Amino acid sequence: MSEVKQIRAIKGVRDILPPESVAWNRVERAAHEVFAGFGYGEIRLPIFEQTELFARSVGFDTDVVGKEMYTFPDHQLWDLEALKTNIILRRPSIDQPLAISLFIEQLDQLIGRSTEALELGEMPRTSDNQRALEQIRAGRDVLCQSLVPKTSTIDQPRFDLYVQHVHTSAATLTFGERVSLRPEATASVCRAYIEHGMQTLPGNVKLYYMGPMFRRERPQKGRYRQFYQIGAEVLGQSDAPGIDAELIEMLMAFFGKVGLEGAALQINSIGCKECRPKYVELLRAELVKVKDKLGADSQRRIETNPLRVLDSKVPEEQAIIEKLPRISEHLCAECRDHFTEVRRQLDLRGIAYEQNWRLVRGLDYYMRTTFEITAPGLGSQNAVCGGGRYDGLVELLGGPPTKGIGFAIGEDRLMLSLRKDVTVLLAGVGMKATPGNVSVSVEDARVDVFIVWMGASAQAAAIALARKLRDAGVKVEVPAVEMKFGKALGLADKLGAKRAVIIGEDEIAAGKFTVKRLSDAVQKSLSEAELVDELKAS
Ligand code: HAM
């Protein structure tokens, strides 16, 4: 056994191997096709953004931002970061001249390096940073006096005060931006909308995206730390309920196209900034009355975000929650009308739904319409898609007043739910899948033609022939080294090739290739042109 430590994928992330990746590509292709049909254009977004973007839009107090983001300082000044931490942790006392000297030495290093970094533009030249450095310098000068015992007027309390002063100033130094791996993409779409002045584009701006998102959640079936979303957003001046309904229609059309069975749509309206705060206060007041009967999480949420209590899956809390006041009875007239019209617009499109007054969603930016789609075969993580309206989010990020609505499909969950259908998808591209499973085996990585070559000149002919066949759309495998005939045919069979093309000295001399059908070993001798024609057709 090798003693070299094996490196494995990080907890909660995984590889998507062929042939499963073939099914993923199919699903993604279906999204491109369906969304294009509804007039959406693809936006490719960065995987990481300033942390503040997510904090401001998704919300500081949400689980996603508060607990689950992968955040790191985006700068190279690690030495300064370490020095700063070191300084903050040191508490020299006035009777320890050696410790004081060391402390001052570190302050000097911090001041020197930071000043240099500021000048070089490596560190943000903010007024906060400049002020912090001045204060550290002033504190350092006072602390120096304690090193001259006879003339020093500094006593322990004053000394401590200055150390504290230096700590506080050092803590405010920032050496660069904090960035986060994106936990979702709606915030990025809004950022891009503002950055590119998309409000000047005609009509509603309809965008879709797909790609990985990152949340440090506890991994389980259907829940990963790197997961994939396929999402779409509509931004513009109108919040017409027909927009909400058409977005959902598109989603259902997509699910129909990929063959998802049993998708169930739930919808709700969570009101606007006029009516929701009043409802939240009412809910809080009612929750306080039953606080003792609730678990720790819900008790905490009474303070932080009472709406989230409605999300609780704790069995003992269900009967209590059912008796709580419902938002549908507390919507303002505009929100009530909007929601009624959204439902009528869904009916108009023949889309079935269930109203779920407890559907509040976990991100702060939502208002009015919220929806989720569940699918079978997913266990407890059964939401395959979530979305809603977020009028005002663009404004919150510094853009013009804008209405918005969108959704994101959890692609990993969609694939899990489609699993039984993956066999069908794979069959469509000429692949086999293990029944009920899309686990990977070499046999599934199918090729059409395997070229067996023997001798150096045959290799050159094999390479040239493979190029022609591939150009004609045939999947070809050419061994990189010469193989024994029997072994080559065995491998061709295992790879699922239908035919083997045999090139040896005789074939080169005759200018013909031997083609062997692997199912019944029937052989033909064909010229190159005949061969390309024959294989292209099969
Ligand atoms: P979300 O509900 O947080 O909404 O996520 C949408 C979907 O992503 C979920 O329904 C689920 O299928 C999938 N998902 C979320 N977390 C994980 C995970 N850890 N592992 C696997 N799948 C996961 C949003 O992200 C919003 N940005 C949706 C949106 C777009 N709202 C308006 N526009």
Coordinates of C-alpha atoms and ligand atoms in Angstrom, one line a residue:
M1 CA 0.0 0.0 0.0
S2 CA 1.2 3.5 -0.8
E3 CA 1.9 5.7 2.2
V4 CA 1.0 8.9 0.4
K5 CA -2.1 10.4 2.0
Q6 CA -5.1 10.1 -0.3
I7 CA -6.9 13.4 -0.9
R8 CA -10.7 13.2 -1.0
A9 CA -13.3 15.7 -2.0
I10 CA -14.4 18.0 0.8
K11 CA -17.4 17.1 2.9
G12 CA -20.6 18.1 1.2
V13 CA -19.2 18.4 -2.3
R14 CA -19.0 15.7 -5.0
D15 CA -18.0 14.9 -8.5
I16 CA -20.5 14.3 -11.2
L17 CA -19.1 11.7 -13.4
P18 CA -20.1 10.4 -16.9
P19 CA -22.6 9.2 -17.8
E20 CA -24.5 11.1 -15.1
S21 CA -23.0 14.3 -16.5
V22 CA -24.6 13.5 -19.8
A23 CA -28.0 13.6 -18.1
W24 CA -27.1 16.9 -16.5
N25 CA -26.1 18.4 -19.8
R26 CA -29.4 17.2 -21.3
V27 CA -31.3 18.9 -18.5
E28 CA -29.3 22.1 -18.9
R29 CA -29.9 22.0 -22.7
A30 CA -33.6 21.7 -22.0
A31 CA -33.4 24.8 -19.8
H32 CA -31.6 26.8 -22.5
E33 CA -34.3 25.8 -25.0
V34 CA -37.4 26.4 -22.9
F35 CA -36.1 29.7 -21.4
A36 CA -35.1 31.0 -24.8
G37 CA -38.6 30.3 -26.0
F38 CA -39.9 32.7 -23.3
G39 CA -37.5 35.4 -24.3
Y40 CA -34.9 35.0 -21.6
G41 CA -31.2 35.5 -22.2
E42 CA -28.4 33.7 -20.4
I43 CA -26.3 35.7 -17.9
R44 CA -23.0 34.3 -16.7
L45 CA -22.2 35.6 -13.3
P46 CA -19.1 35.5 -11.1
I47 CA -18.8 32.7 -8.5
F48 CA -17.7 35.2 -5.8
E49 CA -18.8 38.7 -4.9
Q50 CA -18.3 41.2 -2.2
T51 CA -19.7 39.8 1.0
E52 CA -21.7 42.9 1.5
L53 CA -23.8 42.2 -1.6
F54 CA -25.3 39.0 0.0
A55 CA -25.4 40.6 3.5
R56 CA -27.5 43.5 2.2
S57 CA -29.8 41.5 -0.1
V58 CA -30.3 38.1 1.4
G59 CA -30.1 39.6 4.9
F60 CA -27.6 39.7 7.8
D61 CA -29.9 37.6 10.0
T62 CA -30.7 34.8 7.6
D63 CA -29.1 31.4 8.1
V64 CA -27.7 31.6 4.6
V65 CA -25.7 34.8 5.3
G66 CA -25.3 34.5 9.1
K67 CA -24.1 30.9 9.2
E68 CA -23.5 29.3 5.9
M69 CA -21.4 31.6 3.6
Y70 CA -17.9 30.8 2.6
T71 CA -16.2 34.1 3.3
F72 CA -12.6 35.1 3.1
P73 CA -10.4 38.3 2.9
D74 CA -9.5 38.9 -0.7
H75 CA -6.0 40.3 -0.3
Q76 CA -2.4 39.2 -0.1
L77 CA -1.5 41.0 3.1
W78 CA -1.6 37.9 5.3
D79 CA 1.5 39.0 7.2
L80 CA -0.4 42.2 8.2
E81 CA -3.5 40.3 9.1
A82 CA -1.4 38.0 11.3
L83 CA 0.5 40.9 12.9
K84 CA -2.8 42.7 13.6
T85 CA -4.2 39.6 15.3
N86 CA -1.1 39.2 17.3
I87 CA -1.2 42.8 18.5
I88 CA -4.8 42.6 19.5
L89 CA -4.1 39.5 21.6
R90 CA -1.1 41.0 23.5
R91 CA -1.7 42.6 26.8
P92 CA 1.7 43.8 28.2
S93 CA 1.8 45.1 31.7
I94 CA 3.8 48.2 32.8
D95 CA 6.2 46.2 34.9
Q96 CA 7.3 44.0 32.0
P97 CA 9.7 46.2 29.9
L98 CA 10.6 43.3 27.7
A99 CA 7.0 42.6 26.8
I100 CA 6.5 46.3 26.2
S101 CA 9.5 46.5 23.9
L102 CA 8.2 43.6 21.9
F103 CA 4.7 45.1 21.7
I104 CA 6.2 48.4 20.4
E105 CA 8.3 46.6 18.0
Q106 CA 5.2 44.9 16.5
L107 CA 3.4 48.2 16.4
D108 CA 6.3 49.7 14.5
Q109 CA 6.2 46.8 12.0
L110 CA 2.4 47.2 11.6
I111 CA 2.7 51.0 11.1
G112 CA 5.6 50.6 8.7
R113 CA 4.2 47.9 6.5
S114 CA 0.7 49.4 6.5
T115 CA 2.0 52.8 5.5
E116 CA 3.9 51.2 2.7
A117 CA 0.9 49.1 1.6
L118 CA -1.3 52.2 1.6
E119 CA 1.2 54.0 -0.6
L120 CA 1.5 51.1 -3.0
G121 CA -2.3 50.9 -3.2
E122 CA -2.2 47.3 -1.8
M123 CA -4.5 48.3 1.0
P124 CA -7.6 50.4 0.7
R125 CA -6.8 54.1 1.3
T126 CA -9.9 54.7 3.3
S127 CA -10.2 57.5 5.9
D128 CA -10.9 54.7 8.5
N129 CA -7.6 53.1 7.7
Q130 CA -5.7 56.4 7.8
R131 CA -7.3 57.4 11.1
A132 CA -6.6 54.0 12.7
L133 CA -2.9 54.3 11.7
E134 CA -2.6 57.7 13.2
Q135 CA -4.1 56.5 16.4
I136 CA -1.9 53.5 16.6
R137 CA 1.1 55.8 16.1
A138 CA -0.1 58.2 18.9
G139 CA -0.7 55.2 21.2
R140 CA 2.7 53.8 20.5
D141 CA 4.4 57.1 21.4
V142 CA 2.7 57.2 24.7
L143 CA 3.5 53.6 25.5
C144 CA 7.2 54.2 24.7
Q145 CA 7.3 56.7 27.6
S146 CA 6.8 53.8 30.0
L147 CA 10.1 52.4 28.9
V148 CA 12.0 55.4 30.4
P149 CA 11.3 54.7 34.1
K150 CA 12.6 57.8 35.7
T151 CA 10.9 60.4 33.5
S152 CA 7.7 58.4 32.8
T153 CA 4.5 59.9 34.1
I154 CA 2.5 57.0 32.9
D155 CA 0.8 54.7 35.5
Q156 CA -0.8 51.3 35.1
P157 CA -4.4 52.4 34.4
R158 CA -3.3 55.0 31.8
F159 CA -1.0 52.4 30.3
D160 CA -3.9 49.9 30.1
L161 CA -6.1 52.6 28.5
Y162 CA -3.5 53.2 25.7
V163 CA -3.0 49.5 25.1
Q164 CA -6.8 49.2 24.7
H165 CA -6.8 52.2 22.4
V166 CA -4.2 50.6 20.2
H167 CA -6.1 47.3 20.1
T168 CA -9.3 49.1 19.1
S169 CA -7.6 51.1 16.4
A170 CA -5.8 48.0 15.0
A171 CA -9.1 46.1 14.9
T172 CA -10.5 48.7 12.5
L173 CA -7.6 48.3 10.0
T174 CA -8.8 46.6 6.9
F175 CA -6.3 45.2 4.4
G176 CA -8.8 44.4 1.6
E177 CA -12.2 43.4 0.6
R178 CA -14.1 40.5 2.2
V179 CA -15.6 38.3 -0.5
S180 CA -17.9 35.3 -0.4
L181 CA -18.6 32.4 -2.6
R182 CA -22.1 33.0 -3.8
P183 CA -24.8 31.2 -1.8
E184 CA -27.4 32.1 -4.5
A185 CA -27.5 34.3 -7.6
T186 CA -30.5 36.7 -7.4
A187 CA -28.3 39.3 -5.6
S188 CA -25.7 39.0 -8.4
V189 CA -28.3 39.4 -11.1
C190 CA -29.5 42.6 -9.4
R191 CA -25.9 43.8 -9.0
A192 CA -25.3 43.2 -12.7
Y193 CA -28.6 44.9 -13.7
I194 CA -27.5 48.0 -11.9
E195 CA -23.9 47.9 -13.0
H196 CA -24.8 47.5 -16.7
G197 CA -27.6 50.1 -16.6
M198 CA -30.1 47.4 -17.8
Q199 CA -33.1 49.6 -16.8
T200 CA -32.6 51.4 -20.1
L201 CA -33.3 48.2 -22.1
P202 CA -36.7 47.9 -23.7
G203 CA -39.4 45.8 -21.9
N204 CA -38.7 43.6 -19.0
V205 CA -35.2 42.3 -18.6
K206 CA -35.5 38.5 -18.5
L207 CA -32.3 36.6 -17.5
Y208 CA -31.4 33.1 -16.6
Y209 CA -28.3 31.4 -15.2
M210 CA -27.0 28.1 -14.1
G211 CA -24.0 27.1 -12.0
P212 CA -22.7 26.2 -8.6
M213 CA -23.7 27.8 -5.4
F214 CA -22.1 27.4 -2.0
R215 CA -23.7 27.0 1.5
R216 CA -22.0 25.5 4.5
E217 CA -25.1 23.4 5.5
R218 CA -25.1 20.0 7.2
P219 CA -24.8 17.6 4.2
Q220 CA -27.6 15.0 3.7
K221 CA -29.5 13.5 0.8
G222 CA -30.3 16.4 -1.6
R223 CA -28.3 18.9 0.5
Y224 CA -24.8 19.7 -0.5
R225 CA -22.2 22.4 0.3
Q226 CA -21.6 23.0 -3.4
F227 CA -24.9 22.5 -5.2
Y228 CA -26.2 23.7 -8.6
Q229 CA -29.0 26.0 -9.5
I230 CA -30.8 26.8 -12.7
G231 CA -32.5 30.1 -12.1
A232 CA -34.3 32.9 -13.9
E233 CA -35.2 36.5 -13.0
V234 CA -37.5 39.1 -14.5
L235 CA -36.6 42.8 -13.7
G236 CA -38.3 45.9 -14.8
Q237 CA -41.0 48.5 -14.1
S238 CA -44.0 46.2 -14.0
D239 CA -45.2 43.9 -11.2
A240 CA -48.2 42.7 -13.3
P241 CA -49.4 39.4 -11.9
G242 CA -49.2 38.0 -15.4
I243 CA -45.4 38.2 -15.1
D244 CA -45.5 36.0 -11.9
A245 CA -47.8 33.5 -13.7
E246 CA -45.8 33.3 -16.9
L247 CA -42.6 32.8 -14.9
I248 CA -44.2 29.8 -13.2
E249 CA -45.6 28.6 -16.6
M250 CA -42.1 28.6 -17.9
L251 CA -40.9 26.6 -14.9
M252 CA -43.6 24.0 -15.4
A253 CA -42.9 23.8 -19.1
F254 CA -39.3 23.1 -18.3
F255 CA -40.2 20.4 -15.7
G256 CA -42.5 18.9 -18.4
K257 CA -39.8 18.9 -20.9
V258 CA -37.3 17.0 -18.7
G259 CA -40.1 14.6 -17.7
L260 CA -40.3 15.4 -14.0
E261 CA -43.4 13.7 -12.6
G262 CA -45.3 14.7 -9.5
A263 CA -44.1 18.3 -9.3
A264 CA -46.4 20.1 -6.9
L265 CA -46.6 23.9 -6.8
Q266 CA -47.3 25.8 -3.6
I267 CA -47.9 29.5 -3.6
N268 CA -48.4 32.3 -1.0
S269 CA -48.3 36.0 -0.7
I270 CA -46.2 37.4 2.2
G271 CA -47.4 41.0 1.7
C272 CA -45.4 44.2 1.3
K273 CA -43.6 46.7 3.5
E274 CA -47.0 48.2 4.4
C275 CA -48.9 45.2 5.6
R276 CA -46.2 42.7 6.5
P277 CA -44.6 44.5 9.5
K278 CA -48.1 44.8 11.1
Y279 CA -48.7 41.1 10.6
V280 CA -45.2 40.2 11.9
E281 CA -45.9 42.1 15.1
L282 CA -49.3 40.4 15.5
L283 CA -47.6 37.0 14.9
R284 CA -44.8 37.9 17.4
A285 CA -47.4 38.8 20.0
E286 CA -49.2 35.5 19.5
L287 CA -46.0 33.5 19.6
V288 CA -44.9 35.1 22.8
K289 CA -48.1 33.7 24.4
V290 CA -47.2 30.2 23.4
K291 CA -43.4 30.6 23.8
D292 CA -43.0 27.9 26.4
K293 CA -44.5 25.3 24.2
L294 CA -42.0 26.0 21.4
G295 CA -38.5 24.6 20.8
A296 CA -35.3 26.6 21.2
D297 CA -35.0 27.5 17.5
S298 CA -38.6 28.8 17.3
Q299 CA -38.2 30.7 20.6
R300 CA -35.1 32.4 19.2
R301 CA -37.0 33.3 16.0
I302 CA -39.8 35.0 17.9
E303 CA -37.2 37.8 18.4
T304 CA -35.1 37.5 15.2
N305 CA -37.7 36.6 12.5
P306 CA -41.1 35.4 13.7
L307 CA -42.1 34.5 10.1
R308 CA -39.5 31.8 10.1
V309 CA -41.4 30.0 12.9
L310 CA -44.0 29.1 10.3
D311 CA -41.3 27.1 8.5
S312 CA -40.8 24.9 11.5
K313 CA -40.9 21.1 10.8
V314 CA -40.8 20.2 14.5
P315 CA -43.8 17.8 15.0
E316 CA -44.7 19.1 18.5
E317 CA -45.0 22.7 17.1
Q318 CA -47.4 21.9 14.2
A319 CA -50.7 22.1 16.1
I320 CA -49.6 25.4 17.7
I321 CA -48.6 26.9 14.4
E322 CA -51.9 25.9 12.7
K323 CA -53.7 28.1 15.2
L324 CA -51.6 31.2 14.5
P325 CA -53.0 34.2 12.6
R326 CA -52.6 33.8 8.8
I327 CA -51.0 36.4 6.6
S328 CA -53.7 36.0 3.9
E329 CA -56.2 37.6 6.4
H330 CA -53.8 40.5 7.0
L331 CA -52.7 41.6 3.5
C332 CA -53.4 45.2 2.5
A333 CA -55.9 45.7 -0.3
E334 CA -53.1 46.0 -3.0
C335 CA -51.4 42.8 -2.0
R336 CA -54.7 41.0 -1.7
D337 CA -55.7 42.0 -5.2
H338 CA -52.2 41.2 -6.6
F339 CA -52.4 37.7 -5.1
T340 CA -56.0 37.1 -6.4
E341 CA -54.9 38.1 -9.9
V342 CA -51.7 35.9 -9.7
R343 CA -54.0 32.9 -9.0
R344 CA -56.4 33.9 -11.8
Q345 CA -53.4 34.2 -14.2
L346 CA -52.3 30.7 -13.1
D347 CA -55.8 29.4 -13.7
L348 CA -55.8 31.0 -17.1
R349 CA -52.7 29.0 -18.0
G350 CA -54.1 25.8 -16.6
I351 CA -51.5 25.6 -13.8
A352 CA -52.5 23.7 -10.7
Y353 CA -51.3 25.0 -7.4
E354 CA -52.0 24.7 -3.7
Q355 CA -52.1 27.7 -1.4
N356 CA -49.7 27.4 1.6
W357 CA -50.0 30.2 4.0
R358 CA -46.9 29.0 5.8
L359 CA -44.6 29.4 2.8
V360 CA -42.4 32.4 3.9
R361 CA -39.0 31.4 2.4
G362 CA -35.7 31.9 4.1
L363 CA -34.3 35.0 2.4
D364 CA -35.1 38.6 3.4
Y365 CA -35.7 40.1 0.0
Y366 CA -39.1 38.5 -0.7
M367 CA -42.4 40.3 -0.8
R368 CA -45.8 39.4 -2.2
T369 CA -45.7 36.2 -4.3
T370 CA -43.6 33.4 -2.9
F371 CA -43.7 29.8 -4.3
E372 CA -42.0 26.5 -4.0
I373 CA -42.2 23.3 -6.0
T374 CA -41.8 19.9 -4.4
A375 CA -41.0 16.7 -6.2
P376 CA -41.2 13.0 -5.1
G377 CA -38.3 10.8 -4.1
L378 CA -36.3 13.5 -2.3
G379 CA -37.0 12.7 1.4
S380 CA -37.0 15.7 3.7
Q381 CA -35.2 18.0 1.2
N382 CA -38.1 17.9 -1.2
A383 CA -38.1 21.5 -2.5
V384 CA -36.8 21.2 -6.0
C385 CA -37.4 24.9 -6.7
G386 CA -38.1 28.1 -4.8
G387 CA -38.8 31.6 -5.8
G388 CA -40.7 34.8 -5.4
R389 CA -41.1 38.5 -5.9
Y390 CA -38.5 41.0 -4.7
D391 CA -39.7 44.5 -5.7
G392 CA -37.3 47.0 -4.2
L393 CA -34.2 44.8 -4.0
V394 CA -32.5 46.6 -6.8
E395 CA -33.1 49.9 -5.0
L396 CA -31.7 48.5 -1.8
L397 CA -28.5 47.8 -3.7
G398 CA -28.3 51.3 -5.0
G399 CA -30.2 51.0 -8.3
P400 CA -33.3 52.6 -9.6
P401 CA -36.8 51.6 -8.2
T402 CA -37.3 48.2 -9.9
K403 CA -39.7 45.3 -9.6
G404 CA -38.4 41.8 -9.7
I405 CA -39.4 38.1 -9.5
G406 CA -37.5 34.9 -10.1
F407 CA -36.9 31.3 -9.1
A408 CA -34.0 28.9 -8.7
I409 CA -34.2 25.2 -9.3
G410 CA -32.0 22.9 -7.2
E411 CA -30.4 20.9 -10.1
D412 CA -29.0 18.2 -7.8
R413 CA -32.4 17.6 -6.4
L414 CA -34.0 17.7 -9.8
M415 CA -31.5 15.0 -11.0
L416 CA -32.3 12.9 -7.9
S417 CA -36.0 13.1 -8.6
L418 CA -35.5 12.4 -12.2
R419 CA -33.3 9.4 -11.4
K420 CA -35.7 6.8 -12.7
D421 CA -36.0 8.9 -15.9
V422 CA -32.3 9.3 -16.3
T423 CA -32.3 5.8 -17.9
V424 CA -34.6 7.3 -20.5
L425 CA -32.5 10.4 -20.9
L426 CA -29.3 8.3 -21.3
A427 CA -31.0 6.0 -23.8
G428 CA -31.7 9.0 -25.8
V429 CA -28.0 9.7 -26.2
G430 CA -27.2 6.0 -26.8
M431 CA -26.1 5.1 -23.3
K432 CA -27.1 2.5 -20.8
A433 CA -27.8 3.3 -17.1
T434 CA -27.9 0.9 -14.3
P435 CA -31.6 0.5 -13.6
G436 CA -32.9 2.8 -10.9
N437 CA -29.5 4.3 -10.5
V438 CA -27.1 6.4 -12.6
S439 CA -24.0 5.0 -11.1
V440 CA -21.1 5.0 -13.4
S441 CA -19.4 2.1 -15.0
V442 CA -16.9 1.9 -17.9
E443 CA -19.5 0.1 -20.0
D444 CA -21.7 3.1 -20.0
A445 CA -19.0 5.4 -21.6
R446 CA -20.0 4.3 -25.0
V447 CA -18.1 4.7 -28.2
D448 CA -19.3 3.8 -31.7
V449 CA -16.1 2.6 -33.3
F450 CA -12.9 1.2 -32.0
I451 CA -9.9 1.3 -34.3
V452 CA -7.5 -1.6 -33.9
W453 CA -4.1 -0.8 -35.4
M454 CA -1.0 -2.9 -35.8
G455 CA 2.3 -1.4 -36.9
A456 CA 3.7 2.1 -37.0
S457 CA 2.3 3.0 -40.5
A458 CA -1.1 1.6 -39.3
Q459 CA -1.1 4.0 -36.4
A460 CA -0.7 7.0 -38.8
A461 CA -3.6 5.7 -40.8
A462 CA -5.7 5.1 -37.7
I463 CA -5.2 8.7 -36.5
A464 CA -6.2 10.1 -39.9
L465 CA -9.2 7.8 -40.1
A466 CA -10.3 8.7 -36.5
R467 CA -10.1 12.4 -37.4
K468 CA -12.4 11.9 -40.4
L469 CA -14.9 9.8 -38.5
R470 CA -15.0 12.2 -35.6
D471 CA -15.6 15.1 -38.0
A472 CA -18.6 13.1 -39.3
G473 CA -19.9 12.9 -35.7
V474 CA -18.9 9.3 -34.9
K475 CA -17.5 8.5 -31.4
V476 CA -14.1 6.9 -31.9
E477 CA -11.6 5.3 -29.7
V478 CA -8.0 4.8 -30.9
P479 CA -5.7 3.0 -28.5
A480 CA -2.6 5.1 -27.8
V481 CA -0.3 2.2 -27.9
E482 CA -0.4 -0.9 -30.1
M483 CA -2.6 -3.7 -28.6
K484 CA -2.8 -7.4 -29.2
F485 CA -5.7 -8.1 -31.5
G486 CA -7.7 -10.2 -29.1
K487 CA -7.2 -7.7 -26.2
A488 CA -8.2 -4.8 -28.4
L489 CA -11.4 -6.5 -29.5
G490 CA -12.2 -7.3 -25.8
L491 CA -11.8 -3.7 -24.8
A492 CA -13.8 -2.5 -27.8
D493 CA -16.7 -4.7 -26.6
K494 CA -16.4 -3.5 -23.0
L495 CA -16.6 0.1 -24.2
G496 CA -19.8 -0.7 -26.0
A497 CA -18.4 -0.1 -29.5
K498 CA -20.7 -1.5 -32.2
R499 CA -17.9 -1.9 -34.7
A500 CA -14.1 -2.4 -34.8
V501 CA -12.1 -1.1 -37.7
I502 CA -9.0 -3.2 -38.2
I503 CA -5.8 -1.6 -39.8
G504 CA -2.7 -3.8 -40.3
E505 CA 0.0 -4.1 -43.0
D506 CA -2.4 -5.9 -45.4
E507 CA -5.0 -3.2 -45.1
I508 CA -2.5 -0.5 -45.8
A509 CA -1.2 -2.3 -48.8
A510 CA -4.7 -2.9 -50.2
G511 CA -5.9 0.7 -49.3
K512 CA -8.9 -0.8 -47.6
F513 CA -10.1 -1.2 -44.1
T514 CA -11.6 -4.2 -42.4
V515 CA -14.8 -3.4 -40.5
K516 CA -16.1 -6.0 -38.0
R517 CA -19.5 -5.8 -36.5
L518 CA -19.0 -6.8 -32.9
S519 CA -22.5 -8.3 -32.3
D520 CA -22.1 -11.1 -34.9
A521 CA -18.5 -10.8 -36.0
V522 CA -19.5 -10.1 -39.7
Q523 CA -16.7 -8.5 -41.5
K524 CA -16.5 -6.3 -44.6
S525 CA -13.6 -4.7 -46.5
L526 CA -14.3 -1.1 -47.4
S527 CA -12.4 1.9 -48.8
E528 CA -12.1 4.9 -46.7
A529 CA -15.0 6.8 -48.4
E530 CA -17.2 3.7 -48.1
L531 CA -16.3 3.3 -44.5
V532 CA -17.1 6.9 -43.5
D533 CA -20.4 6.6 -45.3
E534 CA -21.3 3.3 -43.6
L535 CA -20.3 4.4 -40.1
K536 CA -22.0 7.8 -40.4
A537 CA -25.2 6.1 -41.3
S538 CA -25.2 3.6 -38.4
Ligands
HAM1 P1 -33.5 28.9 -2.3 O1 -34.9 28.4 -1.8 O2 -32.6 29.2 -1.2 O3 -33.8 30.2 -3.2 O4 -32.9 27.9 -3.2 C1 -33.5 27.4 -4.4 C2 -33.4 25.9 -4.5 O5 -32.0 25.5 -4.5 C3 -34.0 25.1 -3.4 O6 -35.4 24.9 -3.6 C4 -33.2 23.8 -3.5 O7 -33.8 23.0 -4.5 C5 -31.9 24.3 -4.0 N1 -30.9 24.3 -2.8 C6 -30.8 25.2 -1.9 N2 -29.8 24.9 -1.0 C7 -29.3 23.7 -1.4 C8 -28.3 22.8 -0.9 N3 -27.6 23.1 0.2 N4 -28.1 21.6 -1.6 C9 -28.9 21.3 -2.7 N5 -29.8 22.1 -3.2 C10 -30.1 23.3 -2.6 C11 -32.8 30.9 -3.8 O8 -31.7 30.6 -3.9 C12 -33.3 32.1 -4.5 N6 -32.2 32.8 -5.1 C13 -34.3 31.8 -5.5 C14 -34.9 33.0 -6.2 C15 -34.5 33.4 -7.4 N7 -35.8 33.8 -5.8 C16 -36.0 34.8 -6.6 N8 -35.2 34.6 -7.6

